[in-house]
Short mmCIF file of C-alpha atoms in Angstrom, two decimals:
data_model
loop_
_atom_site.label_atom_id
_atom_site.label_comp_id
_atom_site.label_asym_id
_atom_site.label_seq_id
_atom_site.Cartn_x
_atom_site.Cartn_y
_atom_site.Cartn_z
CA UNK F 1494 110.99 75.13 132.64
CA UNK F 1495 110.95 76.99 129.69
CA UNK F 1496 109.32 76.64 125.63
CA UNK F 1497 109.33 78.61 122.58
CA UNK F 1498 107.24 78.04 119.92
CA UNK F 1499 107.16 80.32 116.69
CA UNK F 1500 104.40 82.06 115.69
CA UNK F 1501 103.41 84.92 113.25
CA UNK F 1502 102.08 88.28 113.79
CA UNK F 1503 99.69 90.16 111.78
CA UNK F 1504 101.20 91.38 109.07
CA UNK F 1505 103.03 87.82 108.53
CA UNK F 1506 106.49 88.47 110.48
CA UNK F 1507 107.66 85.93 112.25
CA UNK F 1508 107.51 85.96 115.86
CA UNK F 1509 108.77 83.66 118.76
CA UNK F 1510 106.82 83.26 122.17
CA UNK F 1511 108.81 81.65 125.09
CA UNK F 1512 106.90 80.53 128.28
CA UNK F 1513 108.57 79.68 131.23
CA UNK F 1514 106.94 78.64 134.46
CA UNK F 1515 108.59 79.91 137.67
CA UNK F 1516 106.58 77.95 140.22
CA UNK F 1517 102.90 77.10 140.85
CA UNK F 1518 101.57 80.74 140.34
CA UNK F 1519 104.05 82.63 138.51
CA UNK F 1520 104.54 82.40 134.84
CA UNK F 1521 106.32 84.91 132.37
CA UNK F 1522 105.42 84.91 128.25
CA UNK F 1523 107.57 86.41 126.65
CA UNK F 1524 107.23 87.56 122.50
CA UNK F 1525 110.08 88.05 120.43
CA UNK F 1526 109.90 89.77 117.02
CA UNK F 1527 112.16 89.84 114.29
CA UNK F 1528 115.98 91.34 114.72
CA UNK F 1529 116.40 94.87 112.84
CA UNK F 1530 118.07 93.16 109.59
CA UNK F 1531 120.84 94.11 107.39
CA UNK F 1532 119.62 94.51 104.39
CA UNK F 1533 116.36 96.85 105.19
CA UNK F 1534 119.17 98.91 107.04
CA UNK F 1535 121.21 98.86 104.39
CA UNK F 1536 118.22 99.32 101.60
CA UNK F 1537 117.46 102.31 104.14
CA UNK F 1538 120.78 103.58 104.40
CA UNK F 1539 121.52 103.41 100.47
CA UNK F 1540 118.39 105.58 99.56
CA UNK F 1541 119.09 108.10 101.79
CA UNK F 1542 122.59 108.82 100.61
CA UNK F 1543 121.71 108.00 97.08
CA UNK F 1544 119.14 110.96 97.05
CA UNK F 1545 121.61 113.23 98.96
CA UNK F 1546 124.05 112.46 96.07
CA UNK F 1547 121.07 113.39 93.46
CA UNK F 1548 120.85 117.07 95.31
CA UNK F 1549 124.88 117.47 95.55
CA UNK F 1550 124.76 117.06 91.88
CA UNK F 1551 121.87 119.46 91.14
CA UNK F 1552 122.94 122.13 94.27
CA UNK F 1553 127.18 121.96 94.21
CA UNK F 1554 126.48 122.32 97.63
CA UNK F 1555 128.81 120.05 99.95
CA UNK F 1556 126.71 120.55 102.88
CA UNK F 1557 123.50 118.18 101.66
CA UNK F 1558 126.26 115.28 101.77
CA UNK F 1559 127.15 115.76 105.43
CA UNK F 1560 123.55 116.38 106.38
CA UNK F 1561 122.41 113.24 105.07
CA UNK F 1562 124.54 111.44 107.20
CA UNK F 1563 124.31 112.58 109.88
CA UNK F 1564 120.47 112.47 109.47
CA UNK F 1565 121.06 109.20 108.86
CA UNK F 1566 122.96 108.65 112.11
CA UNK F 1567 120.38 110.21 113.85
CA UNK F 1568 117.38 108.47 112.44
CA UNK F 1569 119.00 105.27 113.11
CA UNK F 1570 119.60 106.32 116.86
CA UNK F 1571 116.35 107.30 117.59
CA UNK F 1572 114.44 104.27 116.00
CA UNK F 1573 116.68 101.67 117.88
CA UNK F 1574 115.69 104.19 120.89
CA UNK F 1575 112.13 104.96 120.83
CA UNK F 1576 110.69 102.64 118.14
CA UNK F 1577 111.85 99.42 117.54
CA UNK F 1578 111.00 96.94 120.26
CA UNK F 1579 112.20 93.71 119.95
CA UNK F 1580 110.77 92.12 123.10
CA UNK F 1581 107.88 92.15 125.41
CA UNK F 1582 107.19 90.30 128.10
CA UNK F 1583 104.49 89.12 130.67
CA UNK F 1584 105.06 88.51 134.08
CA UNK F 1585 101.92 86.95 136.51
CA UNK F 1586 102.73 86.68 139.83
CA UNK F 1587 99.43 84.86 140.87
CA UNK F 1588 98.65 86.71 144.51
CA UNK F 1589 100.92 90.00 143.60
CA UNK F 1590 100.03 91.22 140.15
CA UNK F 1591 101.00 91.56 136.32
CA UNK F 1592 104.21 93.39 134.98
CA UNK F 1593 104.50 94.06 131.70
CA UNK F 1594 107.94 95.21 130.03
CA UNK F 1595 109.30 96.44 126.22
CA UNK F 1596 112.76 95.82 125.41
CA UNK F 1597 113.77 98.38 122.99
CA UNK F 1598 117.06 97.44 119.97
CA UNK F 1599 119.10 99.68 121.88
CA UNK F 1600 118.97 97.95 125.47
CA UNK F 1601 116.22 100.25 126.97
CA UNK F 1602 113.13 98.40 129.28
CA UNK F 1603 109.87 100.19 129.75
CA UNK F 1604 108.15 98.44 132.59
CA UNK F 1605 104.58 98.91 134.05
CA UNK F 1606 103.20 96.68 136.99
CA UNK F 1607 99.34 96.31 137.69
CA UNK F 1608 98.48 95.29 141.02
CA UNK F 1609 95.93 92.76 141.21
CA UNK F 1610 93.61 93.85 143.17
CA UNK F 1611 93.26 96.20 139.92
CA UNK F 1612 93.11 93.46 137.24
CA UNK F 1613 89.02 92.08 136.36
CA UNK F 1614 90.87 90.00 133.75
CA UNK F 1615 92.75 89.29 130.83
CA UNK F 1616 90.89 88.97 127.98
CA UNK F 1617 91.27 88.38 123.73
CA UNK F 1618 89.21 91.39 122.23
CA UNK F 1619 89.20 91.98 118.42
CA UNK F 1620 89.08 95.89 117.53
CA UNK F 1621 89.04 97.85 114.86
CA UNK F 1622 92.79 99.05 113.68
CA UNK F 1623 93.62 100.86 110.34
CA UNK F 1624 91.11 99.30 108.00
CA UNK F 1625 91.65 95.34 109.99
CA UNK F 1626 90.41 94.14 112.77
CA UNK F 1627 92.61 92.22 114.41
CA UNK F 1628 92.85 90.18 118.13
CA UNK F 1629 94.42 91.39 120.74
CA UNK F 1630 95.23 90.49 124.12
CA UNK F 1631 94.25 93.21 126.88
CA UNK F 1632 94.02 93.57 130.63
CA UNK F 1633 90.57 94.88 132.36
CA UNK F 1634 90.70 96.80 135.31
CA UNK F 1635 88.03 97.01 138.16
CA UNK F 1636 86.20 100.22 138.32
CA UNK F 1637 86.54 100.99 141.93
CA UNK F 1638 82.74 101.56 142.29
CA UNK F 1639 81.21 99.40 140.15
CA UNK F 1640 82.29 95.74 140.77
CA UNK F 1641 80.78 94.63 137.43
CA UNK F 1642 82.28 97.62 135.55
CA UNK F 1643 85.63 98.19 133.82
CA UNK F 1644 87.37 101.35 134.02
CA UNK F 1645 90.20 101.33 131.61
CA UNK F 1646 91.27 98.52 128.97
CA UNK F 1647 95.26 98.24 128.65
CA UNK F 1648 96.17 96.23 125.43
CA UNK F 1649 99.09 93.79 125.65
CA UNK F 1650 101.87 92.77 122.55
CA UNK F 1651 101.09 96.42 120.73
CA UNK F 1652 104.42 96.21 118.54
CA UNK F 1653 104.50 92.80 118.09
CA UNK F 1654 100.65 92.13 117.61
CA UNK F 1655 100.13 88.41 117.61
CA UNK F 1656 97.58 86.28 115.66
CA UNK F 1657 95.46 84.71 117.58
CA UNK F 1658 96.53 80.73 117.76
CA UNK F 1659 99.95 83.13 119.93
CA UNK F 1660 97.09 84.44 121.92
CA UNK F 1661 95.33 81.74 122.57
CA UNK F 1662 98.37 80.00 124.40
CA UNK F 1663 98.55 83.16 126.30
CA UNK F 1664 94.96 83.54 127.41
CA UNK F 1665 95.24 79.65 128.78
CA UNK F 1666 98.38 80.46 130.62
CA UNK F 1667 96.90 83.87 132.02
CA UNK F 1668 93.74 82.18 133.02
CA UNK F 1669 95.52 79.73 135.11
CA UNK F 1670 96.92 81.69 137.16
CA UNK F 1671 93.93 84.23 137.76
CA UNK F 1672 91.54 81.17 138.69
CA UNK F 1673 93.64 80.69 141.76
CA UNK F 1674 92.52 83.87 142.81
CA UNK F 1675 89.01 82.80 143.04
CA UNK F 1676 89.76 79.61 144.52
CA UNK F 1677 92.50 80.85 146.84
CA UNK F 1678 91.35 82.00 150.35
CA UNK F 1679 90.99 85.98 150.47
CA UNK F 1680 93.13 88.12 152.86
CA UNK F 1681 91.51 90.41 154.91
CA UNK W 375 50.42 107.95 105.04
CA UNK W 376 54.22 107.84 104.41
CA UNK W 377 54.30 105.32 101.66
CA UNK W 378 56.90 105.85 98.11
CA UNK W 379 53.81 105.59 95.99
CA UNK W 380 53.77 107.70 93.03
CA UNK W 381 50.57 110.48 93.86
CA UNK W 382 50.08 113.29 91.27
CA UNK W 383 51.37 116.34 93.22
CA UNK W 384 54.86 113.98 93.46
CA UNK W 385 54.49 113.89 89.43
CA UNK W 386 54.09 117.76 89.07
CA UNK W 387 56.68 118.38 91.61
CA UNK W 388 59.21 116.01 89.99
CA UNK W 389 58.11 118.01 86.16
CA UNK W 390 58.64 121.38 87.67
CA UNK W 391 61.95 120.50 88.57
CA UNK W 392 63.08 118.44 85.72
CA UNK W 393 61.73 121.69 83.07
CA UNK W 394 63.65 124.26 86.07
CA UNK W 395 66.91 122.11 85.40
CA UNK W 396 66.84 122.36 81.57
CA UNK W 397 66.01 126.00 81.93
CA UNK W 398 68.98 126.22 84.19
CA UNK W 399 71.36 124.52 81.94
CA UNK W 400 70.53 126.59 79.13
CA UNK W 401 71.02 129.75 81.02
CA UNK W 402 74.31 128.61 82.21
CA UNK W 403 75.33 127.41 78.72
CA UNK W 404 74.14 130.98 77.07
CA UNK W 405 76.32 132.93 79.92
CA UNK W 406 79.02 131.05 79.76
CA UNK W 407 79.20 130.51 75.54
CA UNK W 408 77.71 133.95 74.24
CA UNK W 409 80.48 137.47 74.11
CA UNK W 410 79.79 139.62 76.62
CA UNK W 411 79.32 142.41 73.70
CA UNK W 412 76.07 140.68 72.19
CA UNK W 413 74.63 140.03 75.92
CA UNK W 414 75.30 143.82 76.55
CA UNK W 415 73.81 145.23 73.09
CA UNK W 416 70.44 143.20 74.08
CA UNK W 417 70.36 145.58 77.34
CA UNK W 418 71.75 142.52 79.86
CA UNK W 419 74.37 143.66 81.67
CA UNK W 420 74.31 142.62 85.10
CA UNK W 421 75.72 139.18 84.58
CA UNK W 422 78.87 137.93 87.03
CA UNK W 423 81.95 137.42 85.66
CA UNK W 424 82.48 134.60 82.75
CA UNK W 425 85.24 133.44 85.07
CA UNK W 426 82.84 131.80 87.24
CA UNK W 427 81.53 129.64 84.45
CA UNK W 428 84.74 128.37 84.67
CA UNK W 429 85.65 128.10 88.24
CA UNK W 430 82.44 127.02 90.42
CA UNK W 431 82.11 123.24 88.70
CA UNK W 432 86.45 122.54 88.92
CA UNK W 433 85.35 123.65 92.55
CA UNK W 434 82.59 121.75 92.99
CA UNK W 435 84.81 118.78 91.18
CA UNK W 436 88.07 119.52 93.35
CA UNK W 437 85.52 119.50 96.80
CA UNK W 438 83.90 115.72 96.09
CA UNK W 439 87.56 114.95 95.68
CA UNK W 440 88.43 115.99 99.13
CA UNK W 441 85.34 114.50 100.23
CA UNK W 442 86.36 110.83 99.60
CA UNK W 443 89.28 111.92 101.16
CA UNK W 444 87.73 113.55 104.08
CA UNK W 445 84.79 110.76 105.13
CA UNK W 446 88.29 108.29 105.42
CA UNK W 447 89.65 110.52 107.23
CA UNK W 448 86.61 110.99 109.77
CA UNK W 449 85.73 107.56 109.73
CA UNK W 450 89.68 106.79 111.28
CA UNK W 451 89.22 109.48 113.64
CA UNK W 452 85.90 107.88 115.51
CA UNK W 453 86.80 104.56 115.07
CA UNK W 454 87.65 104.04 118.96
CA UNK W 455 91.55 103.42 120.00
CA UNK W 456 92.33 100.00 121.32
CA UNK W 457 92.09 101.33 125.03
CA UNK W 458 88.89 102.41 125.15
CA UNK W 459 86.47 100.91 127.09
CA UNK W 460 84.23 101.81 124.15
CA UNK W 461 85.46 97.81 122.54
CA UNK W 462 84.10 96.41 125.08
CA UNK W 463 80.56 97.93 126.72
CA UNK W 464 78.79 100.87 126.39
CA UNK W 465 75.77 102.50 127.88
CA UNK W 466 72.93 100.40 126.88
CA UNK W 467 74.91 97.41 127.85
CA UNK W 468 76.03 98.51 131.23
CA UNK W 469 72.00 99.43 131.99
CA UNK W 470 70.38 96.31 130.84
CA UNK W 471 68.23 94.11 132.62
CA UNK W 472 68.34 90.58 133.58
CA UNK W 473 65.05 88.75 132.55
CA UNK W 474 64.22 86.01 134.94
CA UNK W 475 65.21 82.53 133.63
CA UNK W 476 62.23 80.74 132.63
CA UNK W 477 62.04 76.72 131.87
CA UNK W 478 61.73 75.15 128.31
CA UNK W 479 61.89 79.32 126.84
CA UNK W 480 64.42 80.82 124.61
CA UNK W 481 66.34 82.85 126.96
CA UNK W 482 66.12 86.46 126.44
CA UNK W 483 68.70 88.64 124.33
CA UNK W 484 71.48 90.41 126.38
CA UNK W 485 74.96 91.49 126.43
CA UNK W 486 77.28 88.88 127.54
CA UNK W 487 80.73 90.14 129.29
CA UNK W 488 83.52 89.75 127.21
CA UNK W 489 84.81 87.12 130.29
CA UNK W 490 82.50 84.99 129.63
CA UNK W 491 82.78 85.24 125.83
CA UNK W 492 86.32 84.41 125.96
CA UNK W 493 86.19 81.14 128.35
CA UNK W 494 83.61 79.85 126.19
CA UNK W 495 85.38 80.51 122.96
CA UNK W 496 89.13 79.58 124.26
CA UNK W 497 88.85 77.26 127.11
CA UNK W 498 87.83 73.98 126.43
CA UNK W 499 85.32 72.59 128.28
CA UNK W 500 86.50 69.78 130.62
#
């Protein structure tokens, strides 16, 4: 079964998160941000050329023209490449482990999986981040040595940065699924 | 013995340097104001160059400038990435020591684990 509710992220986009609950301990949350629009492309795109026209008319040289677009073609490429992410998701299998995967604009995935014999837990910490300090959701890992210890933080939703009534859903759903752990028998 | 109270020798101190600041301000003012040619006919020649007068306060000026600029800059650069483990322990937390639990007292002050922070901020109790 599957819900979206919408939500907004830090700086005030909106943002969608859909849950949908595979069986008893597997769940996947996924967050959605806002399509690349028209107009900021377009805005983008305008400015660009504009300028390029401004240094045709001061240089006579026709070569600024076809630079600027095909710096614009470029540009474009590589942000729907490497930048913009429109989706990521969360994927708790309860007695296998945690995948996490970006969906870039242009179709590209980027997918890590933590085992869970790795993950402590998942937790809401608030850090500092460019003069804010904002929520965000992260996964602890177990220090191998230390059972108490954590040896490396991975933060969730980095692009998309939720507020914290999106986390919040999150964390419950997370938590769910990593009590059965506890409860579960353990495998020798 | 460390106390801000006024004593005399802080009074003489605090004269000496406010008559050695006026008596540096007015030999800064006659270098940088007075020709060279009347400093030289009164037999003082080994002054630095009038230029200095000049350029040592637009550096001084131009350097607490970059300073504002500089202390943000620092400040970003040690404030700790979101994937440090630095958010959420650190060494005097990881070495602390449990006090026993004593009846009808105040418990003692410690670190709680961020775990147990979050279930009792997010989960409601049942």
């Amino acid at each position: 079964m599957a819900e979206e509710r919408r939500f907004r992220s830090a700086c005030g986009a909106p943002i969608a998160l859909r849950r949908r609950q595979h069986s008893a301990s597997c769940r996947e949350l996924a967050v959605r941000g806002p399509r690349l629009q028209l107009r900021s492309l377009s805005a983008a795109t305008s400015a660009v050329w504009l300028a390029a026209y401004g240094l045709f008319a001061l240089s006579e040289n026709s070569m600024v023209l076809s630079a600027a677009i095909f710096i614009t073609l470029i540009g474009l490429i590589i942000y729907l490449h490497f930048v913009k992410i429109d989706q990521e998701s969360l994927l708790v299998i309860g007695s296998l482990g945690i995948q996490v995967t970006s969906s870039y604009a242009s179709g590209k995935e980027s997918t890590t999986f933590i085992e869970m014999g790795q993950v402590k837990d998942v937790v809401i910490n608030e850090a500092i981040h460019m003069q804010k300090v904002i929520y965000y959701l992260c996964i602890l890992l177990q220090d191998p040595e230390d059972p108490q210890g954590v040896s490396e933080v991975v933060p969730l939703f980095q692009s998309s940065k939720p507020r914290l009534d999106c986390l919040i859903e999150v964390y419950k759903s997370c938590q769910e699924i990593l009590e059965q752990r506890k409860t579960a028998p353990q495998s020798s | 013995e460390n106390s801000p109270a006024p004593l005399p020798e802080r009074a003489i101190y605090g004269f000496a340097l406010f008559l050695g600041s006026w008596f540096g301000f007015f030999l800064y003012f006659i270098w940088a104001y007075i020709p060279e040619t009347w400093l030289f006919s009164l037999g003082l020649t080994y002054w630095p160059q009038k230029y200095w007068a000049v350029a040592l306060p637009v550096y001084l000026l131009v350097a607490v400038g970059i300073g504002y600029i500089l202390l943000f800059g620092i400040n970003m650069m040690s404030t700790a990435p979101l994937n440090s483990t630095h958010t959420i322990t650190d060494n005097y937390a990881k070495k602390q020591q449990q006090k026993k639990f004593q009846e009808e007292a105040i418990p003692a002050l410690r670190d709680i684990p961020i775990s147990e922070v979050n279930r009792m901020f997010f989960l409601p109790e049942k």
